[in-house]
Short mmCIF file of C-alpha atoms and ligand atoms in Angstrom, two decimals:
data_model
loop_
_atom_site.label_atom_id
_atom_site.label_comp_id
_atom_site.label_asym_id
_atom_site.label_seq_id
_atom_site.Cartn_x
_atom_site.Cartn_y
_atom_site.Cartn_z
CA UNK A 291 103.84 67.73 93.71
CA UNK A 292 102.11 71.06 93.64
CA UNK A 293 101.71 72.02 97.46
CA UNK A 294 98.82 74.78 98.27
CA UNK A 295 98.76 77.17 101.19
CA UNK A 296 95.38 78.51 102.65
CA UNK A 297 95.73 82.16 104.61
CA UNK A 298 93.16 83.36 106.66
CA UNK A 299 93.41 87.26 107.45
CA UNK A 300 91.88 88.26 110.63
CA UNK A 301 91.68 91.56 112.10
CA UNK A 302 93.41 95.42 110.53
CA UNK A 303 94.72 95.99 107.02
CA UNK A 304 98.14 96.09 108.96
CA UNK A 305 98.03 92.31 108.84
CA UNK A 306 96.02 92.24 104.78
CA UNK A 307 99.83 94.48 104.22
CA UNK A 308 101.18 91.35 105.70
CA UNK A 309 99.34 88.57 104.72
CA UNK A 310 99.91 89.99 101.23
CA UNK A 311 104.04 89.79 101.82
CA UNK A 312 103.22 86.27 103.87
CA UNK A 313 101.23 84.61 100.16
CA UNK A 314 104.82 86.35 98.15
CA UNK A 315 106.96 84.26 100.33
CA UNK A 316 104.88 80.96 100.28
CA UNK A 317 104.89 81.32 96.47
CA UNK A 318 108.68 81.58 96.70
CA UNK A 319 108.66 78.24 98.46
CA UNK A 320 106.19 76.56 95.85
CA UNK A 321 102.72 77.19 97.68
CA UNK A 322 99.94 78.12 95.55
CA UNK A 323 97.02 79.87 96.94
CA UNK A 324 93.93 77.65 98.47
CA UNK A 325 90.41 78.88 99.15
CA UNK A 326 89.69 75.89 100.86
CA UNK A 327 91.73 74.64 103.97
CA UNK A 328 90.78 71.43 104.01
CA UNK A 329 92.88 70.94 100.57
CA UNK A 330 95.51 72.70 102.03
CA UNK A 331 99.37 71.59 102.55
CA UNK A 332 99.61 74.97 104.63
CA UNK A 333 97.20 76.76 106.30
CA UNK A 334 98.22 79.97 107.91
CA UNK A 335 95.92 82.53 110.27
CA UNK A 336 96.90 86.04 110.82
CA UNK A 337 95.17 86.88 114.23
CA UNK A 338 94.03 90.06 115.67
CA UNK A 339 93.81 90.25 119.79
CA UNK A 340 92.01 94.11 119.43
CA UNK A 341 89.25 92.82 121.50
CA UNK A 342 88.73 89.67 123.43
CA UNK A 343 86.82 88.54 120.96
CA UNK A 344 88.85 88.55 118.21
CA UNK A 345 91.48 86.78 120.04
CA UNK A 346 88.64 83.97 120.32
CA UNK A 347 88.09 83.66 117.09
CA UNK A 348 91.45 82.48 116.40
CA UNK A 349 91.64 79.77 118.73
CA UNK A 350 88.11 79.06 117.52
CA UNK A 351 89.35 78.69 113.54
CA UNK A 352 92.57 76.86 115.19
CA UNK A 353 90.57 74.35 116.71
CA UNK A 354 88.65 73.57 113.13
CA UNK A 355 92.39 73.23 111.73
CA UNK A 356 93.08 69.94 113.90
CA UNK A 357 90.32 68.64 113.05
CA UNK A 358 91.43 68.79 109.72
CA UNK A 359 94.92 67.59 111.08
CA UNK A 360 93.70 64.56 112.25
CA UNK A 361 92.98 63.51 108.66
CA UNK A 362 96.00 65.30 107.18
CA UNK A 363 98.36 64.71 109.11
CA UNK A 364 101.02 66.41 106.94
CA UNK A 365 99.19 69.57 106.80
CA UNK A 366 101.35 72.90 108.30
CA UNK A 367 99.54 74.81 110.89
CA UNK A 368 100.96 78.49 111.13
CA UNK A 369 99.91 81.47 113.43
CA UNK A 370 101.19 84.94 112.45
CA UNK A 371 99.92 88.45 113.71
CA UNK A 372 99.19 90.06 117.16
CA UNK A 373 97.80 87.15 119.17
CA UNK A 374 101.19 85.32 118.14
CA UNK A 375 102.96 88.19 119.50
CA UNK A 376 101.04 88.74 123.14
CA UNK A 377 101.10 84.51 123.54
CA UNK A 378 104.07 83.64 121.69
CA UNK A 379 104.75 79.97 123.42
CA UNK A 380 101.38 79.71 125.17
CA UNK A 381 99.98 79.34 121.71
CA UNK A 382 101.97 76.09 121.13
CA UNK A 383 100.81 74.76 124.91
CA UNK A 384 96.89 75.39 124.50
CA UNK A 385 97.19 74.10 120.69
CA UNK A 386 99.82 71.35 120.29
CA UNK A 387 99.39 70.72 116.94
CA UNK A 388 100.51 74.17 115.54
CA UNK A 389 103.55 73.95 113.55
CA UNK A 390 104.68 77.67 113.11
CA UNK A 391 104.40 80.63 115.73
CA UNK A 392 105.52 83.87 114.01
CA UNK A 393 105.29 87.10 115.59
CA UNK A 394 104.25 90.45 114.11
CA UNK A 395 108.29 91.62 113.53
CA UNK A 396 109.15 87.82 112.09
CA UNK A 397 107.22 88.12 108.84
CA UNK A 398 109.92 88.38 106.85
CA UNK A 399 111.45 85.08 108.41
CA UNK A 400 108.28 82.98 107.22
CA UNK A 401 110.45 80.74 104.62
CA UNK A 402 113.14 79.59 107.59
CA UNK A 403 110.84 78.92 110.27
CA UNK A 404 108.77 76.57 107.58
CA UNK A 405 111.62 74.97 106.53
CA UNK A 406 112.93 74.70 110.37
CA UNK A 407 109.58 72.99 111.41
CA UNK A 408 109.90 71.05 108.44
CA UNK A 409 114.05 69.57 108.97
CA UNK A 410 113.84 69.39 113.03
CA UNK A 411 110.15 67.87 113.26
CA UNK A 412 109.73 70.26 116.54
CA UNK A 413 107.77 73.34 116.18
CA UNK A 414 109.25 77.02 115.10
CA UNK A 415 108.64 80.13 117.26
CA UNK A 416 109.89 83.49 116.19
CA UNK A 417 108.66 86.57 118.61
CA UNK A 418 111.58 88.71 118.53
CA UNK A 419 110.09 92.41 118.43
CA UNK A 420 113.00 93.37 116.23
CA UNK A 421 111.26 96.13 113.53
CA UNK A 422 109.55 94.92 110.18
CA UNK A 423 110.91 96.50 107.45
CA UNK A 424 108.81 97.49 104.77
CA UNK A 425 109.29 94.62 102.20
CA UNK A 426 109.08 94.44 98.59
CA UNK A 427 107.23 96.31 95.99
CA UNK A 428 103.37 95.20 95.32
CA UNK A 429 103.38 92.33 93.08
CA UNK A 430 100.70 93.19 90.22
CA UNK A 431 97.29 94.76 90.81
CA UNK A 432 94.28 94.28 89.40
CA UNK A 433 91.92 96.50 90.94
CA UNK A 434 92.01 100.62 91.03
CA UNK A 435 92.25 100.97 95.07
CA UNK A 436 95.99 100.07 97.13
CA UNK A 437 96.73 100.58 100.26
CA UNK A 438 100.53 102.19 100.68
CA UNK A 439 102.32 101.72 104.38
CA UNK A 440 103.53 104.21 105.15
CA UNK A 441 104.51 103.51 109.15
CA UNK A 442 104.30 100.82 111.58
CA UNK A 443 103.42 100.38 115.49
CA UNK A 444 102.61 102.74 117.78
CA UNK A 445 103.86 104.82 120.32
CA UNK A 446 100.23 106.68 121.85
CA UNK A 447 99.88 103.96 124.86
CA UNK A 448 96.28 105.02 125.06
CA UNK A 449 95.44 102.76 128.04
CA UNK A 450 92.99 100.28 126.59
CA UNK A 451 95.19 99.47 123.72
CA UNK A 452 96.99 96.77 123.08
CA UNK A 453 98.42 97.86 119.81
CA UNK A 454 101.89 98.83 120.92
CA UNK A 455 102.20 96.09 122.84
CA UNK A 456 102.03 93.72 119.53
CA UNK A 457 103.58 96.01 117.31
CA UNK A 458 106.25 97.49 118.91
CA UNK A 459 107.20 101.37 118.35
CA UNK A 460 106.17 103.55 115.86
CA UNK A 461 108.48 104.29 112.70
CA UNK A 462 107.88 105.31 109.60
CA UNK A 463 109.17 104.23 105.99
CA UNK A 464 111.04 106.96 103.45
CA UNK A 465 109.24 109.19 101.41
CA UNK A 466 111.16 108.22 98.65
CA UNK A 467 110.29 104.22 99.69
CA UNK A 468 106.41 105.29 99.54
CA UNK A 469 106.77 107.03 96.09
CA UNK A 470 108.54 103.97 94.53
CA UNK A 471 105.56 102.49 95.04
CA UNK A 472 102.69 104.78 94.46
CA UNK A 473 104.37 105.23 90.80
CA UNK A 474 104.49 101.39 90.65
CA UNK A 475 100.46 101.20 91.54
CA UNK A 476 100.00 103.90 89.38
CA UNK A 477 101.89 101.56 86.67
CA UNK A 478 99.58 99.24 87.14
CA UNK A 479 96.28 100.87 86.45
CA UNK A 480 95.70 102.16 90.32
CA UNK A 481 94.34 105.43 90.92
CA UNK A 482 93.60 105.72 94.66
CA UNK A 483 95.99 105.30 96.89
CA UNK A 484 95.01 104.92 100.81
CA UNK A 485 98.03 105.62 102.91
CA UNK A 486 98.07 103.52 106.02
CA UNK A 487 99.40 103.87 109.69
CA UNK A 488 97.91 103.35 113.27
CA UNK A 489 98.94 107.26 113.47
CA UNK A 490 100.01 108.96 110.24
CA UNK A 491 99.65 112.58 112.13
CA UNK A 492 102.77 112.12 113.64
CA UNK A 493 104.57 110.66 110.71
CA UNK A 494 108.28 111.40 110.03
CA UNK A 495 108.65 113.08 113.38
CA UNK A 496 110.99 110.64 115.17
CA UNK A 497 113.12 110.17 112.10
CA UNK A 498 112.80 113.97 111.36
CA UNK A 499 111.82 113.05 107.76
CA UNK A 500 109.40 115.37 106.18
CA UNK A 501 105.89 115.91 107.54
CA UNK A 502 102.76 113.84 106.93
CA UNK A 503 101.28 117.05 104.88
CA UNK A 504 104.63 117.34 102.88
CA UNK A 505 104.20 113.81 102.33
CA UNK A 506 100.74 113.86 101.26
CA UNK A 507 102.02 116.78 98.74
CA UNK A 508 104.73 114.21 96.93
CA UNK A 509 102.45 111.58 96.58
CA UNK A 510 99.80 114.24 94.84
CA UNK A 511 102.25 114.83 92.40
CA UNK A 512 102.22 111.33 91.05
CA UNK A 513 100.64 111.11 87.35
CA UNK A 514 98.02 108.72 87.51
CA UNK A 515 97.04 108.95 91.21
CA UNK A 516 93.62 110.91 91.30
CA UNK A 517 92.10 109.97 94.60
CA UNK A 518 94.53 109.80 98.12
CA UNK A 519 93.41 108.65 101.20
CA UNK A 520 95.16 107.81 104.48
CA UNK A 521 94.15 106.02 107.75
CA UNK A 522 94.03 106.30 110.73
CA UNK A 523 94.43 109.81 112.48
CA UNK A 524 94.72 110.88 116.24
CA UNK A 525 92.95 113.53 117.16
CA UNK A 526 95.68 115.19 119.75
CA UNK A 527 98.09 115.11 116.38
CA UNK A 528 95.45 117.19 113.63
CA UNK A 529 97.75 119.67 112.68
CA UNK A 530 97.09 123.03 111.05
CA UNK A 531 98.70 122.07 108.10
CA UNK A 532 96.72 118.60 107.99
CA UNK A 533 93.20 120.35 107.62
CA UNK A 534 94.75 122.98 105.49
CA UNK A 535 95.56 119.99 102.86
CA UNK A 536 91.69 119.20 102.75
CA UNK A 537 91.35 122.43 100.92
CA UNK A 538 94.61 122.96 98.90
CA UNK A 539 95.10 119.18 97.48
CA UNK A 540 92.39 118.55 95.09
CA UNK A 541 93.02 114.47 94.96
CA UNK A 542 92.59 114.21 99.03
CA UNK A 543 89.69 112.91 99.01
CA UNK A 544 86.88 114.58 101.80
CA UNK A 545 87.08 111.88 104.55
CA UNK A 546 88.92 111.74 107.42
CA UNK A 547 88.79 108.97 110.23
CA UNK A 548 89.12 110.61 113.73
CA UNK A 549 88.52 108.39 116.65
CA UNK A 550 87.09 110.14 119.26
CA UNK A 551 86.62 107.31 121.58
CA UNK A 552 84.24 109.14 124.30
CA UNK A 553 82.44 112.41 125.03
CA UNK A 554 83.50 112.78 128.91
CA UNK A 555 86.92 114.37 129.63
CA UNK A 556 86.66 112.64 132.58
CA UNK A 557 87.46 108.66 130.65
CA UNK A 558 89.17 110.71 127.90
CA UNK A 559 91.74 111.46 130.79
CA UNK A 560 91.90 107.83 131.86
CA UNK A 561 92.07 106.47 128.17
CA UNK A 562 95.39 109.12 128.10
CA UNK A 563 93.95 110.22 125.02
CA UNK A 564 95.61 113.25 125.77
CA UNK A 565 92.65 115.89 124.15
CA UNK A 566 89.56 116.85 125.24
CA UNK A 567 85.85 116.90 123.89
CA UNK A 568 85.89 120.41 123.14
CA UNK A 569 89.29 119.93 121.52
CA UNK A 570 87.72 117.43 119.44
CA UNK A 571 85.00 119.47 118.13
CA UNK A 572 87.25 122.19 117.24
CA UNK A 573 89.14 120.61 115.12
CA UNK A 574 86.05 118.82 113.51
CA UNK A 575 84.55 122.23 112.52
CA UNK A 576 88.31 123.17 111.21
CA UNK A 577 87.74 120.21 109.05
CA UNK A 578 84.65 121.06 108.11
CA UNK A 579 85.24 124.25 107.24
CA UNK A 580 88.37 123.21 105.24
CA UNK A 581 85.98 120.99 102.77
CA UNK A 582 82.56 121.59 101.62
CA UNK A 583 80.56 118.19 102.50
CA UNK A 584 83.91 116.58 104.67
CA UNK A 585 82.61 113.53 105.95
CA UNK A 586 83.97 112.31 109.20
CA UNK A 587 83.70 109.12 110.97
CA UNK A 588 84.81 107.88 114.21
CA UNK A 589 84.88 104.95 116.92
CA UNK A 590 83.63 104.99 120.12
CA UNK A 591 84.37 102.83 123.34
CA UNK A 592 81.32 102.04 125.75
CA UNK A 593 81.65 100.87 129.09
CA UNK A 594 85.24 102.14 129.82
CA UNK A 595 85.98 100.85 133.59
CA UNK A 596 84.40 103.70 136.04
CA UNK A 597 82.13 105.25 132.97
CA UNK A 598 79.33 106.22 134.78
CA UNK A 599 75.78 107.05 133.63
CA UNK A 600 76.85 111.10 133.32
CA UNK A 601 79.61 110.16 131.50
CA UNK A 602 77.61 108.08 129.23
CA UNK A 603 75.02 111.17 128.41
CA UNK A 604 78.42 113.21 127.14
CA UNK A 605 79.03 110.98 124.61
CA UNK A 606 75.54 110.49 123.58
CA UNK A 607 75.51 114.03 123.68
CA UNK A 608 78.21 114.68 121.66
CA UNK A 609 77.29 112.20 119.20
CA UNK A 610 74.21 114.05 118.45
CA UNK A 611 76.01 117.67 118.08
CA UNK A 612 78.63 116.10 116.10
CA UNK A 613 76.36 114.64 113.64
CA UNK A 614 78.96 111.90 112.44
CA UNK A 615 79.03 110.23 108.69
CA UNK A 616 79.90 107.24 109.91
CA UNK A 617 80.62 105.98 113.60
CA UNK A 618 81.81 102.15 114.69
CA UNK A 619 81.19 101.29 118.37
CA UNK A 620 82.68 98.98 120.41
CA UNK A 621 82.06 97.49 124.07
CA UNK A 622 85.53 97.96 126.14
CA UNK A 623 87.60 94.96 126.34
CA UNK A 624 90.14 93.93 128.79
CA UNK A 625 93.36 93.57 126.97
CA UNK A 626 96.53 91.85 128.72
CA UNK A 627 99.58 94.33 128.90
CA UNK A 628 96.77 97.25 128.55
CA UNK A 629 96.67 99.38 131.91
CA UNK A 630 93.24 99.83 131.74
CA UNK A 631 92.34 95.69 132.37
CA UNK A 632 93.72 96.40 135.96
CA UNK A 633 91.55 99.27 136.94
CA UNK A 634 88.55 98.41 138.86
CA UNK A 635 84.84 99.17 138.42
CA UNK A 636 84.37 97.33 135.90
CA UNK A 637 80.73 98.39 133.35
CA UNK A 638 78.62 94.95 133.60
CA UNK A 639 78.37 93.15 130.57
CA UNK A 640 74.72 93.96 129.71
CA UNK A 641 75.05 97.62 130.28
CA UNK A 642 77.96 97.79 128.27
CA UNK A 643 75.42 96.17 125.48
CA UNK A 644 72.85 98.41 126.34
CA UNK A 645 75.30 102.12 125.76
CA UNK A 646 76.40 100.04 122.63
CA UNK A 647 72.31 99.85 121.37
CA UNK A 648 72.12 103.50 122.31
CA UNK A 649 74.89 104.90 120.46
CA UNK A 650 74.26 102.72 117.48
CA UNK A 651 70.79 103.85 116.90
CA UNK A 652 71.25 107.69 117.92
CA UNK A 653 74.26 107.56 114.83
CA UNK A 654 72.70 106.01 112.55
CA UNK A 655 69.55 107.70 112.18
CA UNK A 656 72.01 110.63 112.10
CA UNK A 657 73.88 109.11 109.11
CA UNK A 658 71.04 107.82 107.33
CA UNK A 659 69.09 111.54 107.83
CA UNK A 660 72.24 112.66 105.89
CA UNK A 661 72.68 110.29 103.70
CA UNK A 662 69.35 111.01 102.57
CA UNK A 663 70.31 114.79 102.23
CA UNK A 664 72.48 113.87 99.34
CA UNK A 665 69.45 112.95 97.36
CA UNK A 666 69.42 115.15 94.06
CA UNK A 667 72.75 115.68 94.27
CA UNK A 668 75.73 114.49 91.80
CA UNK A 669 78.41 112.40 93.15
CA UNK A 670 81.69 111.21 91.15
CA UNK A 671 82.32 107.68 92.34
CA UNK A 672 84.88 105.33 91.22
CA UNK A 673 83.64 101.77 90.31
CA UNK A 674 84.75 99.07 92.24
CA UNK A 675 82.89 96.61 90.73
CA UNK A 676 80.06 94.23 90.45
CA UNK A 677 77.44 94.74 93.25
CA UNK A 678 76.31 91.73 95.56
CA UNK A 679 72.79 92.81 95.26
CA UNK A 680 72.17 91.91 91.35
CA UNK A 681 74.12 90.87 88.39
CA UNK A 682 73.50 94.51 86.46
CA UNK A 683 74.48 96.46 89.50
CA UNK A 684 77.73 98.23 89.84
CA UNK A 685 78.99 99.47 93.20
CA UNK A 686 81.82 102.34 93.96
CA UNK A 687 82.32 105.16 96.83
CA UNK A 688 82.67 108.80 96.93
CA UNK A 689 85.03 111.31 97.48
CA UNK A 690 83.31 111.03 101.31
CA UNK A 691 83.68 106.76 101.17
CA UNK A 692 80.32 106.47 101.31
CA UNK A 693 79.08 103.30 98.68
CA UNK A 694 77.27 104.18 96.30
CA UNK A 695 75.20 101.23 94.06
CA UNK A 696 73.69 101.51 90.69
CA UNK A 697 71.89 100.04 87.93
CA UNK A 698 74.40 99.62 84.80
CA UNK A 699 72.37 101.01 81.85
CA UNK A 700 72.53 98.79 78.80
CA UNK A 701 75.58 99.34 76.48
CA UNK A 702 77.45 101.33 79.23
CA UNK A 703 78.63 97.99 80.85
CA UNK A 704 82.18 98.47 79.06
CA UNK A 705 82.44 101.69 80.27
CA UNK A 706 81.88 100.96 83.61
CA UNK A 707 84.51 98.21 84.91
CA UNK A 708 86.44 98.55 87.80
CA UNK A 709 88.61 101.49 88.26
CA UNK A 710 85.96 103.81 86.04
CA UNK A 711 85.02 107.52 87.83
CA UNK A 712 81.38 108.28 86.39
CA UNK A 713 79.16 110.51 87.70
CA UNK A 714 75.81 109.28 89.75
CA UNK A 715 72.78 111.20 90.52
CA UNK A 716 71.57 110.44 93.73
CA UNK A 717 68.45 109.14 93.87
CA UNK A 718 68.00 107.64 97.34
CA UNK A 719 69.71 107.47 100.71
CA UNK A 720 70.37 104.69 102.95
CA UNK A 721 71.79 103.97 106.51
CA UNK A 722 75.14 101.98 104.77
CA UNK A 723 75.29 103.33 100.95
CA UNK A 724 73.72 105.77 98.71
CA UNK A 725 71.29 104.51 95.34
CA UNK A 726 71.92 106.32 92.05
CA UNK A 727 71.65 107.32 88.00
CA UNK A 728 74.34 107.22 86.05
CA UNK A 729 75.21 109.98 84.05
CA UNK A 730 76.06 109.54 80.59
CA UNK A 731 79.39 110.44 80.35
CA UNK A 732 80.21 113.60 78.98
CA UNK A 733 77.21 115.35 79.80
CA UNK A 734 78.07 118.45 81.08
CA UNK A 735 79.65 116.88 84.05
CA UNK A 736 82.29 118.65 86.24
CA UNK A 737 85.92 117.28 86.03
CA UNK A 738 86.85 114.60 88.87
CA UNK A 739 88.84 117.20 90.62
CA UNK A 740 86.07 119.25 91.19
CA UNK A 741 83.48 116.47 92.63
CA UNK A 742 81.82 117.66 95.93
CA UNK A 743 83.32 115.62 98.55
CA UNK A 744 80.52 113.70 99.91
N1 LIG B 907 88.12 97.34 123.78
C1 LIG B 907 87.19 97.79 122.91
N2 LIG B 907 87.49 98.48 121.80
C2 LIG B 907 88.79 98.73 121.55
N3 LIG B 907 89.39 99.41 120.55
C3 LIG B 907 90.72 99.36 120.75
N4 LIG B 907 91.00 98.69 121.88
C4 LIG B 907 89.81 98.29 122.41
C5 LIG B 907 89.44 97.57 123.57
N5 LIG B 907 90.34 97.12 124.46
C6 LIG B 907 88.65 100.08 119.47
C7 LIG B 907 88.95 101.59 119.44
C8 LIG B 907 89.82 101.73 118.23
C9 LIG B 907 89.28 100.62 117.34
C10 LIG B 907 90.20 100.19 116.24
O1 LIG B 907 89.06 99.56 118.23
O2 LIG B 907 87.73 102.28 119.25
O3 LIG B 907 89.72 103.00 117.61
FE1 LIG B 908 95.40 95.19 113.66
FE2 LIG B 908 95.32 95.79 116.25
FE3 LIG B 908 94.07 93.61 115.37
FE4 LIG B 908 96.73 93.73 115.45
S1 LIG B 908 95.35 93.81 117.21
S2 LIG B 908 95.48 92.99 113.73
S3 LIG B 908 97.12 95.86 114.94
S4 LIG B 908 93.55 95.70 114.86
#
């Protein structure tokens, strides 16, 4: 009997890393993939508890899976990720019909606590904190992006976090473990490699292995790599060296996350963000001085407990002098085990929405002013594939991550499949993606090291 396993990934691209290692095992143990869960044998959810209302919309899908229990009785209900780790045993009391509880350091033990549910009829939990390793190689690839882990967890403790409270302390993974397998992507036909930590800055320093700029230097060397990017950054760990990379490694590509989080010192110092505003924007000129056209994006928190009106204006402020390419906003959160849940003077609800309209719409005017700046300009983009919009559209990004779409001309739809770098005139700007020509190929275009970094 062929049994089929449904996966639904909520939350980070730390738990896509491990839903991806999660599928490997179930194939070991016979489980094919299944779009649908209600033809499932398995069904397993990989939560995220970021903000409260994340961690609702796992109990929300939960609930829709015993609905589906009640007809299949046999089906296997697991919950992996962060809320598994912050509830552990709660989970099984609010849902009794969940099979599997596996924590954010138990991925690898996926196969026993399956087959534990499965011999003693009683439900398998598995929180202990002890660290993931880094798993197996990437099975094959199809498409021309990966990401690469190169760390887990966290050690920052900014105060409305609850990051290192689901996945434990920070450490980070050999160079020589993160080369094996940029050379195997590379193998396979992958030519950007994004290389992925809550922190990267402050990779190899614990360990004393080398630097996150010697790092980035090894994996430039790898044939068949042409684009490298990395996520995320903290601001208080932008090194020297780090912005000096933008302009000495040609396949960095010119984009840099750099969560700012708020424009007032004041909830910067209560976040324990540990930099200020002015430290911020110092190193954002560095950065944009180290790269003609770096683009820079950022998140913001509104409504902070105790941020005042003042402290709102700094951000909004700052918002407009730092003239962001991209910018996420969020409304605070509580978080259980984050300090910040049991400070008082609390932001009501509605203002919180109303700082969250503000930002939103003093950004993106910003980002959509510059995106439309880029008009006339020529951008190298690598093809990621079919558009949504229309059947003979193609989208990719830029150097800069910013989408580009375009029409495919006739007879050029060979040339441009997936994992293609052509060059696109930009015709039009939007607030979310950029609308372009392409080039013929050939054409006097400049080599893909030397695109502009928008
Ligand atoms: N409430 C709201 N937003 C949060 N973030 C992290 N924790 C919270 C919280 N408790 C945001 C931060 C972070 C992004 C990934 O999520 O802006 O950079
Ligand atoms: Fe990722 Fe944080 Fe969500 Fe966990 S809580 S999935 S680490 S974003």
């Amino acid at each position: 009997m062929r049994k089929r396993a449904h996966i639904n990934t909520m939350g980070c691209q730390m738990n896509v890393q491990d839903s991806g290692r999660m599928r490997d095992l179930l194939a070991s143990m016979g489980y094919e993939p299944e779009e649908n869960p209600h033809k499932a044998d398995l069904v397993l959810v990989n939560t995220c508890m970021i903000r409260e209302k994340a961690e609702e919309k796992a109990f929300s899908f939960l609930g829709r899976m015993a609905k589906i229990k009640r007809r299949r009785p046999h089906l296997l209900v697991c919950v992996a990720g962060c809320v598994s780790q912050a509830h552990g045993k709660a989970i099984l009391k609010r849902a009794p019909y969940v099979d599997v509880v596996l924590g954010t350091g138990a991925v690898t033990r996926l196969p026993k606590l399956v087959e534990q549910r499965i011999a003693t009829g009683l439900p398998a939990l598995d929180t202990e904190m002890d660290q993931p390793g880094f798993g197996p190689l990437p099975g094959p690839r199809t498409g021309p992006t990966a990401f690469v882990t190169i760390m887990t967890g966290c050690d920052n403790f900014c105060s409305y976090c609850v990051v290192p409270h689901v996945r434990g302390r920070e450490k980070s993974r050999p160079p020589d473990d993160v080369l094996a397998e940029v050379r195997v992507l590379a193998a396979q036909g992958v030519s950007e490699v994004t290389l992925l930590g809550q922190n990267v800055n402050s990779y190899g320093k614990k360990e004393g292995l080398c630097t996150f700029p010697e790092l980035l230097e090894k994996v430039h060397a790898v044939d068949g790599i042409r684009r490298i990017r990395f996520v995320t950054s903290h601001p208080k760990d932008l090194s020297p060296e780090l912005i000096n990379a933008f302009s000495g490694l040609d396949k960095l590509c010119g984009h840099i996350h750099l969560p700012i989080q708020s424009g007032s010192d004041r909830i910067l110092a209560a976040m324990n963000r540990k930099y200020t505003a002015d430290a911020y924007m110092d190193k954002l000129s560095a950065l944009r001085a180290a790269r003609a056209g770096m683009a820079v994006t950022t998140d913001f928190i509104v409504g902070f407990p105790g941020e005042t009106e003042r402290d709102f204006e700094k951000t909004m402020d700052l918002v407009c002098s730092a003239r962001f390419d991209g910018l996420f906003a969020f409304k605070y959160s509580d978080r259980p085990h984050a300090p910040a849940s049991r400070l008082d003077d609390k932001v009501p609800e509605k203002e919180k929405a109303r700082r969250l309209a503000a930002i939103l719409d003093a950004a993106n005017a910003i980002i959509q002013e510059k995106n439309q700046a880029l008009a006339g300009s020529v951008l190298t983009v690598l093809v990621e594939g079919a558009s949504k919009q229309a059947g003979n559209q193609a989208t990719g990004r830029t150097s800069g991550n910013r989408v580009v779409n375009f029409e495919v001309p006739k007879g050029m739809e060979n040339q441009l499949k997936a994992g293609a770098y052509v060059d696109v005139a930009i015709e039009k700007g939007h607030a979310h993606s950029l609308w372009g020509r392409v080039l013929p190929s050939g054409g006097g275009k400049k080599p893909w090291e030397m695109c502009h970094a928008a």
